[in-house]
PDB file of C-alpha atoms (C1' of nucleotides) in Angstrom:
ATOM      1  CA  MET A   1     102.846  59.654  81.188  1.00 43.00           C
ATOM      2  CA  GLY A   2      99.711  62.770  81.873  1.00 46.00           C
ATOM      3  CA  ASN A   3      98.444  61.372  85.076  1.00 50.00           C
ATOM      4  CA  TYR A   4     100.120  63.626  87.767  1.00 50.00           C
ATOM      5  CA  LEU A   5      98.237  64.271  90.918  1.00 53.00           C
ATOM      6  CA  LYS A   6      95.478  62.405  90.147  1.00 52.00           C
ATOM      7  CA  TYR A   7      93.428  61.729  93.264  1.00 53.00           C
ATOM      8  CA  ASP A   8      91.706  58.177  93.358  1.00 52.00           C
ATOM      9  CA  SER A   9      89.054  59.523  95.637  1.00 49.00           C
ATOM     10  CA  GLU A  10      85.404  58.679  94.340  1.00 48.00           C
ATOM     11  CA  TYR A  11      83.947  61.741  96.357  1.00 50.00           C
ATOM     12  CA  PRO A  12      84.744  64.881  94.465  1.00 50.00           C
ATOM     13  CA  GLU A  13      83.510  66.928  97.246  1.00 56.00           C
ATOM     14  CA  GLU A  14      85.676  65.581 100.108  1.00 69.00           C
ATOM     15  CA  ASN A  15      88.703  67.387 101.518  1.00 74.00           C
ATOM     16  CA  ILE A  16      91.536  65.830  99.725  1.00 76.00           C
ATOM     17  CA  TYR A  17      93.299  65.229 103.166  1.00 77.00           C
ATOM     18  CA  GLU A  18      90.347  62.934 104.110  1.00 72.00           C
ATOM     19  CA  SER A  19      90.864  61.023 100.911  1.00 72.00           C
ATOM     20  CA  GLU A  20      94.073  59.166 100.207  1.00 74.00           C
ATOM     21  CA  CYS A  21      96.470  61.381  97.783  1.00 84.00           C
ATOM     22  CA  PRO A  22      99.427  59.152  97.002  1.00 89.00           C
ATOM     23  CA  VAL A  23     101.977  61.970  97.302  1.00 89.00           C
ATOM     24  CA  ILE A  24     100.826  63.436 100.354  1.00 88.00           C
ATOM     25  CA  TYR A  25     101.216  60.211 101.209  1.00 89.00           C
ATOM     26  CA  ALA A  26     104.550  59.681 100.149  1.00 92.00           C
ATOM     27  CA  LEU A  27     105.610  62.997 101.491  1.00 90.00           C
ATOM     28  CA  SER A  28     103.868  61.536 105.023  1.00 90.00           C
ATOM     29  CA  ILE A  29     106.512  59.176 104.988  1.00 92.00           C
ATOM     30  CA  VAL A  30     109.591  60.920 103.978  1.00 93.00           C
ATOM     31  CA  GLY A  31     108.980  64.413 104.349  1.00 89.00           C
ATOM     32  CA  GLN A  32     110.369  64.881 107.747  1.00 90.00           C
ATOM     33  CA  LYS A  33     113.238  66.778 108.169  1.00 90.00           C
ATOM     34  CA  TRP A  34     115.685  63.394 108.721  1.00 92.00           C
ATOM     35  CA  LYS A  35     114.367  60.832 106.516  1.00 94.00           C
ATOM     36  CA  LEU A  36     115.968  61.739 103.315  1.00 93.00           C
ATOM     37  CA  PRO A  37     119.397  62.279 104.473  1.00 91.00           C
ATOM     38  CA  ILE A  38     119.167  59.210 106.433  1.00 94.00           C
ATOM     39  CA  MET A  39     117.995  57.441 103.542  1.00 94.00           C
ATOM     40  CA  TRP A  40     120.785  59.040 101.309  1.00 89.00           C
ATOM     41  CA  TYR A  41     123.662  57.898 103.856  1.00 91.00           C
ATOM     42  CA  LEU A  42     122.192  54.259 103.792  1.00 94.00           C
ATOM     43  CA  PHE A  43     122.179  54.350  99.858  1.00 91.00           C
ATOM     44  CA  LYS A  44     126.109  55.364 100.026  1.00 88.00           C
ATOM     45  CA  ASN A  45     127.291  52.638 102.457  1.00 91.00           C
ATOM     46  CA  GLU A  46     124.703  49.689 101.857  1.00 88.00           C
ATOM     47  CA  CYS A  47     124.995  48.668 105.807  1.00 94.00           C
ATOM     48  CA  THR A  48     125.466  51.244 108.332  1.00 96.00           C
ATOM     49  CA  ARG A  49     125.870  50.975 112.035  1.00 96.00           C
ATOM     50  CA  TYR A  50     123.626  53.159 114.658  1.00 96.00           C
ATOM     51  CA  ASN A  51     126.298  55.175 115.659  1.00 96.00           C
ATOM     52  CA  ASP A  52     127.937  55.777 112.044  1.00 95.00           C
ATOM     53  CA  LEU A  53     125.037  57.304 111.012  1.00 94.00           C
ATOM     54  CA  LYS A  54     124.688  59.518 113.908  1.00 94.00           C
ATOM     55  CA  ARG A  55     128.386  60.687 113.209  1.00 92.00           C
ATOM     56  CA  GLN A  56     127.248  60.948 109.315  1.00 90.00           C
ATOM     57  CA  VAL A  57     124.197  62.883 109.241  1.00 91.00           C
ATOM     58  CA  LYS A  58     125.474  65.884 110.734  1.00 89.00           C
ATOM     59  CA  GLY A  59     123.267  67.319 113.579  1.00 89.00           C
ATOM     60  CA  ILE A  60     120.924  64.762 114.435  1.00 93.00           C
ATOM     61  CA  THR A  61     119.876  63.600 117.994  1.00 94.00           C
ATOM     62  CA  ASN A  62     119.484  60.385 119.391  1.00 95.00           C
ATOM     63  CA  MET A  63     116.044  61.022 119.412  1.00 95.00           C
ATOM     64  CA  MET A  64     115.392  61.918 116.158  1.00 95.00           C
ATOM     65  CA  LEU A  65     116.981  59.210 114.467  1.00 96.00           C
ATOM     66  CA  THR A  66     115.719  56.518 116.850  1.00 96.00           C
ATOM     67  CA  LYS A  67     112.289  57.655 115.735  1.00 95.00           C
ATOM     68  CA  SER A  68     113.035  58.390 112.055  1.00 96.00           C
ATOM     69  CA  LEU A  69     114.463  55.103 111.820  1.00 96.00           C
ATOM     70  CA  LYS A  70     112.126  52.931 113.798  1.00 95.00           C
ATOM     71  CA  GLU A  71     109.177  54.797 111.033  1.00 94.00           C
ATOM     72  CA  LEU A  72     111.309  54.262 108.273  1.00 95.00           C
ATOM     73  CA  GLU A  73     111.218  50.529 108.899  1.00 95.00           C
ATOM     74  CA  GLU A  74     107.432  50.717 110.024  1.00 92.00           C
ATOM     75  CA  HIS A  75     107.574  51.570 106.352  1.00 92.00           C
ATOM     76  CA  GLY A  76     109.514  49.208 104.922  1.00 93.00           C
ATOM     77  CA  LEU A  77     111.913  51.296 103.570  1.00 95.00           C
ATOM     78  CA  ILE A  78     114.990  50.086 105.911  1.00 96.00           C
ATOM     79  CA  TYR A  79     115.888  47.048 107.257  1.00 96.00           C
ATOM     80  CA  ARG A  80     116.810  46.608 110.885  1.00 97.00           C
ATOM     81  CA  LYS A  81     119.269  43.724 111.631  1.00 97.00           C
ATOM     82  CA  GLN A  82     119.898  43.304 115.293  1.00 96.00           C
ATOM     83  CA  TYR A  83     123.091  41.105 116.332  1.00 96.00           C
ATOM     84  CA  GLU A  84     122.328  39.531 120.012  1.00 94.00           C
ATOM     85  CA  VAL A  85     125.543  40.473 120.911  1.00 95.00           C
ATOM     86  CA  ILE A  86     126.930  42.906 124.359  1.00 92.00           C
ATOM     87  CA  PRO A  87     127.669  45.261 123.668  1.00 93.00           C
ATOM     88  CA  PRO A  88     124.790  45.869 121.211  1.00 95.00           C
ATOM     89  CA  LYS A  89     125.160  45.963 117.550  1.00 96.00           C
ATOM     90  CA  VAL A  90     122.680  46.972 115.297  1.00 97.00           C
ATOM     91  CA  GLU A  91     123.354  47.578 111.172  1.00 97.00           C
ATOM     92  CA  TYR A  92     120.618  49.078 108.891  1.00 97.00           C
ATOM     93  CA  SER A  93     120.113  48.921 105.105  1.00 97.00           C
ATOM     94  CA  LEU A  94     117.394  50.047 102.350  1.00 97.00           C
ATOM     95  CA  THR A  95     114.908  47.449 101.353  1.00 96.00           C
ATOM     96  CA  GLU A  96     114.186  47.436  97.612  1.00 95.00           C
ATOM     97  CA  ARG A  97     111.273  49.606  98.131  1.00 94.00           C
ATOM     98  CA  GLY A  98     113.631  52.176  99.913  1.00 95.00           C
ATOM     99  CA  LYS A  99     115.928  52.225  96.758  1.00 95.00           C
ATOM    100  CA  ALA A 100     112.764  52.682  94.546  1.00 94.00           C
ATOM    101  CA  LEU A 101     112.021  55.821  96.108  1.00 92.00           C
ATOM    102  CA  LEU A 102     115.704  57.643  94.840  1.00 90.00           C
ATOM    103  CA  PRO A 103     115.194  57.980  91.118  1.00 90.00           C
ATOM    104  CA  THR A 104     112.209  60.311  92.326  1.00 90.00           C
ATOM    105  CA  LEU A 105     114.174  62.350  94.665  1.00 88.00           C
ATOM    106  CA  ASP A 106     116.881  62.264  91.749  1.00 88.00           C
ATOM    107  CA  ALA A 107     114.718  64.408  89.791  1.00 91.00           C
ATOM    108  CA  LEU A 108     113.187  66.484  92.644  1.00 91.00           C
ATOM    109  CA  TYR A 109     117.096  66.956  92.959  1.00 90.00           C
ATOM    110  CA  TYR A 110     117.595  68.530  89.610  1.00 92.00           C
ATOM    111  CA  TRP A 111     114.457  70.778  90.005  1.00 94.00           C
ATOM    112  CA  GLY A 112     115.227  71.968  93.046  1.00 92.00           C
ATOM    113  CA  LYS A 113     119.107  72.519  92.042  1.00 91.00           C
ATOM    114  CA  ASP A 114     117.577  75.230  89.076  1.00 91.00           C
ATOM    115  CA  GLN A 115     115.359  76.750  91.932  1.00 90.00           C
ATOM    116  CA  ILE A 116     117.941  77.278  94.051  1.00 89.00           C
ATOM    117  CA  GLU A 117     119.927  79.080  91.190  1.00 88.00           C
ATOM    118  CA  ILE A 118     116.973  81.094  90.342  1.00 85.00           C
ATOM    119  CA  ASP A 119     116.077  82.559  93.806  1.00 82.00           C
ATOM    120  CA  LYS A 120     120.285  83.590  93.943  1.00 82.00           C
ATOM    121  CA  LEU A 121     119.698  85.477  90.785  1.00 81.00           C
ATOM    122  CA  LYS A 122     116.742  87.036  92.685  1.00 74.00           C
ATOM    123  CA  ASN A 123     118.700  87.945  95.064  1.00 58.00           C
ATOM    124  CA  LYS A 124     116.444  86.344  97.730  1.00 49.00           C
ATOM    125  CA  ASN A 125     117.774  86.081 100.756  1.00 49.00           C
ATOM    126  CA  TYR A 126     115.440  84.868 103.635  1.00 43.00           C
ATOM    127  CA  ASP A 127     117.232  86.610 106.685  1.00 41.00           C
ATOM    128  CA  ILE A 128     113.952  88.187 107.876  1.00 32.00           C
TER     129      ILE A 128
ATOM    130  CA  MET B   1     121.799  58.818  85.607  1.00 43.00           C
ATOM    131  CA  GLY B   2     123.047  57.968  89.424  1.00 44.00           C
ATOM    132  CA  ASN B   3     123.491  61.305  91.027  1.00 47.00           C
ATOM    133  CA  TYR B   4     120.747  60.785  93.054  1.00 49.00           C
ATOM    134  CA  LEU B   5     121.291  63.129  96.640  1.00 50.00           C
ATOM    135  CA  LYS B   6     124.398  64.361  96.003  1.00 49.00           C
ATOM    136  CA  TYR B   7     125.070  67.190  97.624  1.00 49.00           C
ATOM    137  CA  ASP B   8     127.032  70.024  96.295  1.00 49.00           C
ATOM    138  CA  SER B   9     128.994  71.248  99.596  1.00 46.00           C
ATOM    139  CA  GLU B  10     132.559  71.464  99.508  1.00 45.00           C
ATOM    140  CA  TYR B  11     132.566  71.031 103.072  1.00 47.00           C
ATOM    141  CA  PRO B  12     131.818  67.639 104.335  1.00 48.00           C
ATOM    142  CA  GLU B  13     131.542  67.821 107.644  1.00 54.00           C
ATOM    143  CA  GLU B  14     128.841  70.343 107.834  1.00 67.00           C
ATOM    144  CA  ASN B  15     125.614  69.713 109.092  1.00 73.00           C
ATOM    145  CA  ILE B  16     123.426  69.309 105.366  1.00 75.00           C
ATOM    146  CA  TYR B  17     121.181  71.647 106.628  1.00 75.00           C
ATOM    147  CA  GLU B  18     123.879  74.432 106.738  1.00 70.00           C
ATOM    148  CA  SER B  19     124.437  73.323 102.894  1.00 71.00           C
ATOM    149  CA  GLU B  20     122.293  73.516 100.563  1.00 73.00           C
ATOM    150  CA  CYS B  21     120.908  70.066  99.154  1.00 84.00           C
ATOM    151  CA  PRO B  22     118.249  70.643  96.430  1.00 89.00           C
ATOM    152  CA  VAL B  23     116.155  67.891  97.574  1.00 88.00           C
ATOM    153  CA  ILE B  24     115.682  69.713 100.932  1.00 87.00           C
ATOM    154  CA  TYR B  25     115.307  72.813  99.313  1.00 90.00           C
ATOM    155  CA  ALA B  26     112.410  71.467  96.571  1.00 92.00           C
ATOM    156  CA  LEU B  27     110.147  70.261  99.390  1.00 90.00           C
ATOM    157  CA  SER B  28     110.712  73.179 101.571  1.00 91.00           C
ATOM    158  CA  ILE B  29     109.045  74.849  98.531  1.00 93.00           C
ATOM    159  CA  VAL B  30     106.213  72.752  97.921  1.00 93.00           C
ATOM    160  CA  GLY B  31     106.463  70.509 100.870  1.00 89.00           C
ATOM    161  CA  GLN B  32     103.715  72.255 103.390  1.00 91.00           C
ATOM    162  CA  LYS B  33     100.430  70.986 103.271  1.00 90.00           C
ATOM    163  CA  TRP B  34      98.220  72.799 100.785  1.00 93.00           C
ATOM    164  CA  LYS B  35     101.060  73.736  98.078  1.00 94.00           C
ATOM    165  CA  LEU B  36     100.447  70.527  95.712  1.00 93.00           C
ATOM    166  CA  PRO B  37      96.925  70.686  95.925  1.00 91.00           C
ATOM    167  CA  ILE B  38      96.614  73.956  94.874  1.00 94.00           C
ATOM    168  CA  MET B  39      99.228  73.529  92.295  1.00 94.00           C
ATOM    169  CA  TRP B  40      97.614  70.398  90.906  1.00 90.00           C
ATOM    170  CA  TYR B  41      94.311  72.791  90.635  1.00 91.00           C
ATOM    171  CA  LEU B  42      96.118  75.386  88.522  1.00 94.00           C
ATOM    172  CA  PHE B  43      97.465  72.384  86.654  1.00 92.00           C
ATOM    173  CA  LYS B  44      94.033  71.074  85.620  1.00 89.00           C
ATOM    174  CA  ASN B  45      92.571  74.725  85.130  1.00 92.00           C
ATOM    175  CA  GLU B  46      94.715  76.652  83.317  1.00 89.00           C
ATOM    176  CA  CYS B  47      93.689  79.873  84.838  1.00 95.00           C
ATOM    177  CA  THR B  48      92.023  80.083  88.399  1.00 96.00           C
ATOM    178  CA  ARG B  49      90.245  82.720  90.612  1.00 97.00           C
ATOM    179  CA  TYR B  50      91.139  83.253  94.263  1.00 97.00           C
ATOM    180  CA  ASN B  51      87.633  82.197  95.264  1.00 96.00           C
ATOM    181  CA  ASP B  52      87.699  79.200  92.833  1.00 95.00           C
ATOM    182  CA  LEU B  53      90.489  77.575  94.076  1.00 95.00           C
ATOM    183  CA  LYS B  54      89.273  77.773  97.647  1.00 95.00           C
ATOM    184  CA  ARG B  55      86.134  76.140  96.894  1.00 93.00           C
ATOM    185  CA  GLN B  56      88.131  73.375  94.710  1.00 91.00           C
ATOM    186  CA  VAL B  57      90.621  73.085  97.515  1.00 92.00           C
ATOM    187  CA  LYS B  58      88.678  71.695  99.819  1.00 90.00           C
ATOM    188  CA  GLY B  59      89.233  72.303 103.890  1.00 90.00           C
ATOM    189  CA  ILE B  60      91.300  75.248 103.113  1.00 93.00           C
ATOM    190  CA  THR B  61      90.873  78.379 104.941  1.00 95.00           C
ATOM    191  CA  ASN B  62      91.684  81.964 103.544  1.00 96.00           C
ATOM    192  CA  MET B  63      94.560  82.620 105.480  1.00 96.00           C
ATOM    193  CA  MET B  64      96.354  79.325 104.371  1.00 96.00           C
ATOM    194  CA  LEU B  65      95.227  79.878 100.636  1.00 97.00           C
ATOM    195  CA  THR B  66      96.372  83.327 100.574  1.00 97.00           C
ATOM    196  CA  LYS B  67      99.771  82.528 102.114  1.00 96.00           C
ATOM    197  CA  SER B  68     100.520  79.474  99.851  1.00 97.00           C
ATOM    198  CA  LEU B  69      99.786  81.751  96.926  1.00 97.00           C
ATOM    199  CA  LYS B  70     102.049  84.727  97.531  1.00 96.00           C
ATOM    200  CA  GLU B  71     105.049  82.324  98.667  1.00 95.00           C
ATOM    201  CA  LEU B  72     104.463  80.144  95.038  1.00 96.00           C
ATOM    202  CA  GLU B  73     104.385  83.313  93.504  1.00 95.00           C
ATOM    203  CA  GLU B  74     107.192  84.349  95.460  1.00 92.00           C
ATOM    204  CA  HIS B  75     109.278  81.258  94.297  1.00 92.00           C
ATOM    205  CA  GLY B  76     108.231  81.600  90.563  1.00 94.00           C
ATOM    206  CA  LEU B  77     105.847  78.592  90.432  1.00 95.00           C
ATOM    207  CA  ILE B  78     102.644  80.485  90.130  1.00 96.00           C
ATOM    208  CA  TYR B  79     101.703  83.652  88.080  1.00 97.00           C
ATOM    209  CA  ARG B  80      99.512  86.243  89.421  1.00 97.00           C
ATOM    210  CA  LYS B  81      97.677  88.653  87.010  1.00 97.00           C
ATOM    211  CA  GLN B  82      95.644  91.522  88.891  1.00 96.00           C
ATOM    212  CA  TYR B  83      92.747  93.253  87.356  1.00 96.00           C
ATOM    213  CA  GLU B  84      92.187  96.589  88.292  1.00 94.00           C
ATOM    214  CA  VAL B  85      88.555  96.240  88.498  1.00 95.00           C
ATOM    215  CA  ILE B  86      85.753  96.677  91.003  1.00 91.00           C
ATOM    216  CA  PRO B  87      84.957  94.015  92.534  1.00 93.00           C
ATOM    217  CA  PRO B  88      88.669  92.679  92.259  1.00 95.00           C
ATOM    218  CA  LYS B  89      89.491  89.890  90.169  1.00 97.00           C
ATOM    219  CA  VAL B  90      92.762  87.941  90.341  1.00 97.00           C
ATOM    220  CA  GLU B  91      93.369  85.078  88.462  1.00 97.00           C
ATOM    221  CA  TYR B  92      96.370  82.472  89.096  1.00 98.00           C
ATOM    222  CA  SER B  93      98.037  80.128  86.694  1.00 97.00           C
ATOM    223  CA  LEU B  94     101.246  78.002  86.517  1.00 97.00           C
ATOM    224  CA  THR B  95     104.348  79.435  85.221  1.00 96.00           C
ATOM    225  CA  GLU B  96     106.405  76.690  83.066  1.00 96.00           C
ATOM    226  CA  ARG B  97     108.768  76.323  86.319  1.00 94.00           C
ATOM    227  CA  GLY B  98     105.630  75.099  88.291  1.00 95.00           C
ATOM    228  CA  LYS B  99     104.796  72.860  85.487  1.00 95.00           C
ATOM    229  CA  ALA B 100     108.118  71.547  85.712  1.00 94.00           C
ATOM    230  CA  LEU B 101     107.623  69.749  88.844  1.00 93.00           C
ATOM    231  CA  LEU B 102     104.832  68.196  87.903  1.00 90.00           C
ATOM    232  CA  PRO B 103     106.195  64.685  86.173  1.00 91.00           C
ATOM    233  CA  THR B 104     108.395  64.410  89.527  1.00 90.00           C
ATOM    234  CA  LEU B 105     105.208  64.505  91.058  1.00 88.00           C
ATOM    235  CA  ASP B 106     104.102  62.004  88.892  1.00 88.00           C
ATOM    236  CA  ALA B 107     106.549  59.679  89.975  1.00 91.00           C
ATOM    237  CA  LEU B 108     106.139  60.423  93.834  1.00 91.00           C
ATOM    238  CA  TYR B 109     102.320  59.667  92.894  1.00 90.00           C
ATOM    239  CA  TYR B 110     103.082  56.096  91.928  1.00 92.00           C
ATOM    240  CA  TRP B 111     105.620  55.185  94.558  1.00 93.00           C
ATOM    241  CA  GLY B 112     103.054  56.215  96.924  1.00 92.00           C
ATOM    242  CA  LYS B 113     100.050  54.347  95.490  1.00 91.00           C
ATOM    243  CA  ASP B 114     102.383  51.540  95.899  1.00 90.00           C
ATOM    244  CA  GLN B 115     103.008  52.330  99.559  1.00 89.00           C
ATOM    245  CA  ILE B 116      99.488  52.687 100.093  1.00 88.00           C
ATOM    246  CA  GLU B 117      98.815  49.216  99.043  1.00 87.00           C
ATOM    247  CA  ILE B 118     101.716  47.804 101.151  1.00 83.00           C
ATOM    248  CA  ASP B 119     100.828  49.625 104.158  1.00 81.00           C
ATOM    249  CA  LYS B 120      96.706  48.310 103.631  1.00 82.00           C
ATOM    250  CA  LEU B 121      98.164  44.800 103.058  1.00 80.00           C
ATOM    251  CA  LYS B 122      99.792  44.871 106.508  1.00 73.00           C
ATOM    252  CA  ASN B 123      96.883  46.428 108.137  1.00 58.00           C
ATOM    253  CA  LYS B 124      98.458  49.185 109.558  1.00 49.00           C
ATOM    254  CA  ASN B 125      96.342  51.511 110.902  1.00 49.00           C
ATOM    255  CA  TYR B 126      97.931  54.185 112.904  1.00 43.00           C
ATOM    256  CA  ASP B 127      94.643  55.286 115.077  1.00 40.00           C
ATOM    257  CA  ILE B 128      96.753  55.244 118.104  1.00 32.00           C
TER     258      ILE B 128
ATOM    259  C1'  DC C   1     126.398  50.710 121.916  1.00 66.39           C
ATOM    260  C1'  DT C   2     122.074  51.681 120.688  1.00 66.39           C
ATOM    261  C1'  DG C   3     118.696  53.679 122.418  1.00 66.39           C
ATOM    262  C1'  DC C   4     114.456  55.998 125.404  1.00 66.39           C
ATOM    263  C1'  DA C   5     112.099  59.677 128.542  1.00 66.39           C
ATOM    264  C1'  DT C   6     111.416  64.175 129.695  1.00 66.39           C
ATOM    265  C1'  DC C   7     110.304  68.583 128.985  1.00 66.39           C
ATOM    266  C1'  DC C   8     110.681  72.889 126.113  1.00 66.39           C
ATOM    267  C1'  DA C   9     110.924  75.873 122.110  1.00 66.39           C
ATOM    268  C1'  DC C  10     108.950  77.089 118.158  1.00 66.39           C
ATOM    269  C1'  DA C  11     106.734  76.674 113.471  1.00 66.39           C
ATOM    270  C1'  DT C  12     102.698  75.263 110.939  1.00 66.39           C
ATOM    271  C1'  DC C  13      98.499  75.444 110.775  1.00 66.39           C
ATOM    272  C1'  DG C  14      93.047  76.560 111.705  1.00 66.39           C
ATOM    273  C1'  DA C  15      88.975  79.569 113.413  1.00 66.39           C
ATOM    274  C1'  DT C  16      86.673  83.242 113.523  1.00 66.39           C
ATOM    275  C1'  DA C  17      86.241  87.615 112.553  1.00 66.39           C
ATOM    276  C1'  DC C  18      87.109  91.958 109.485  1.00 66.39           C
ATOM    277  C1'  DT C  19      88.471  95.375 105.270  1.00 66.39           C
ATOM    278  C1'  DG C  20      89.223  98.150 100.529  1.00 66.39           C
TER     279       DG C  20
ATOM    280  C1'  DC D   1      85.795  89.502  95.033  1.00 66.39           C
ATOM    281  C1'  DA D   2      89.908  88.953  97.318  1.00 66.39           C
ATOM    282  C1'  DG D   3      92.190  89.398 101.091  1.00 66.39           C
ATOM    283  C1'  DT D   4      94.353  90.820 106.770  1.00 66.39           C
ATOM    284  C1'  DA D   5      94.565  90.361 111.952  1.00 66.39           C
ATOM    285  C1'  DT D   6      94.610  87.990 115.627  1.00 66.39           C
ATOM    286  C1'  DC D   7      94.596  84.123 118.930  1.00 66.39           C
ATOM    287  C1'  DG D   8      95.234  79.509 120.181  1.00 66.39           C
ATOM    288  C1'  DA D   9      95.982  74.423 119.177  1.00 66.39           C
ATOM    289  C1'  DT D  10      98.743  71.075 117.337  1.00 66.39           C
ATOM    290  C1'  DG D  11     103.142  69.122 116.083  1.00 66.39           C
ATOM    291  C1'  DT D  12     107.870  68.768 115.162  1.00 66.39           C
ATOM    292  C1'  DG D  13     112.314  69.245 116.243  1.00 66.39           C
ATOM    293  C1'  DG D  14     115.801  70.024 120.044  1.00 66.39           C
ATOM    294  C1'  DA D  15     118.682  69.597 124.995  1.00 66.39           C
ATOM    295  C1'  DT D  16     119.423  66.990 128.183  1.00 66.39           C
ATOM    296  C1'  DG D  17     119.715  62.913 130.979  1.00 66.39           C
ATOM    297  C1'  DC D  18     119.630  58.034 132.087  1.00 66.39           C
ATOM    298  C1'  DA D  19     119.159  52.440 130.970  1.00 66.39           C
ATOM    299  C1'  DG D  20     119.548  47.456 129.038  1.00 66.39           C
TER     300       DG D  20
END
DNA sequence: CTGCATCCACATCGATACTG
DNA sequence: CAGTATCGATGTGGATGCAG
């Protein structure tokens, strides 16, 4: 306990974006719009094909799905299994490291849920 | 345990960005570039003035600091205390709700730290 | 079926200068 | 001291069409 956002940098004067804060780094990996939804569906369905994901992650385009999957794979959060058949068949699944992120998101989930309630009570509607 | 990224929507067919996923919502509040660093410094120094923050959060501009502080205050994560003196004096501090987020970030911290190690071992340098 | 390429809209962020 | 205002750069996400 009690470490929180401690930065490892030995140079306290530098911009933290030039050091390597693990929290910032984590968010740079999964903080974009579609990464978490994709991981969420892969958590529910251990093994999912490209078009299944596209159907389940409502509103995502081919471009963003492809891009997100590729980046998640490069960071070792998901596993891509390609079958050499025609027509092509590709299955995606979470790696252990990908699954390891979910409990943390669980905590974020409950915090966010409280926030939503609070903001509703305050009648804050952000419709410009 | 075990709820993870469960969405509350009663309409499973809709785009999740039209429902209210608490995780997405949480990231919309603290996911931007400077919010977490600011909160981190407010956690270390219970009460901090505007220009102190500007000095400590290396690289931030007046505009981004002002904007971030205002949004954090609107969401009830920080408290703004203004003294009616000349020259102006304003102190910022974390609210209980703001502090409640830190343990979650702690978990993200350790996950991100492991990720950094893994990426280093893979010799992945993203310098185009 | 599983993507990639192109072009474009929009939001975020930064640099600089200025104010009560 | 504690901000605002303006403009411009950059990046992220979207629409559409095409390819292996």
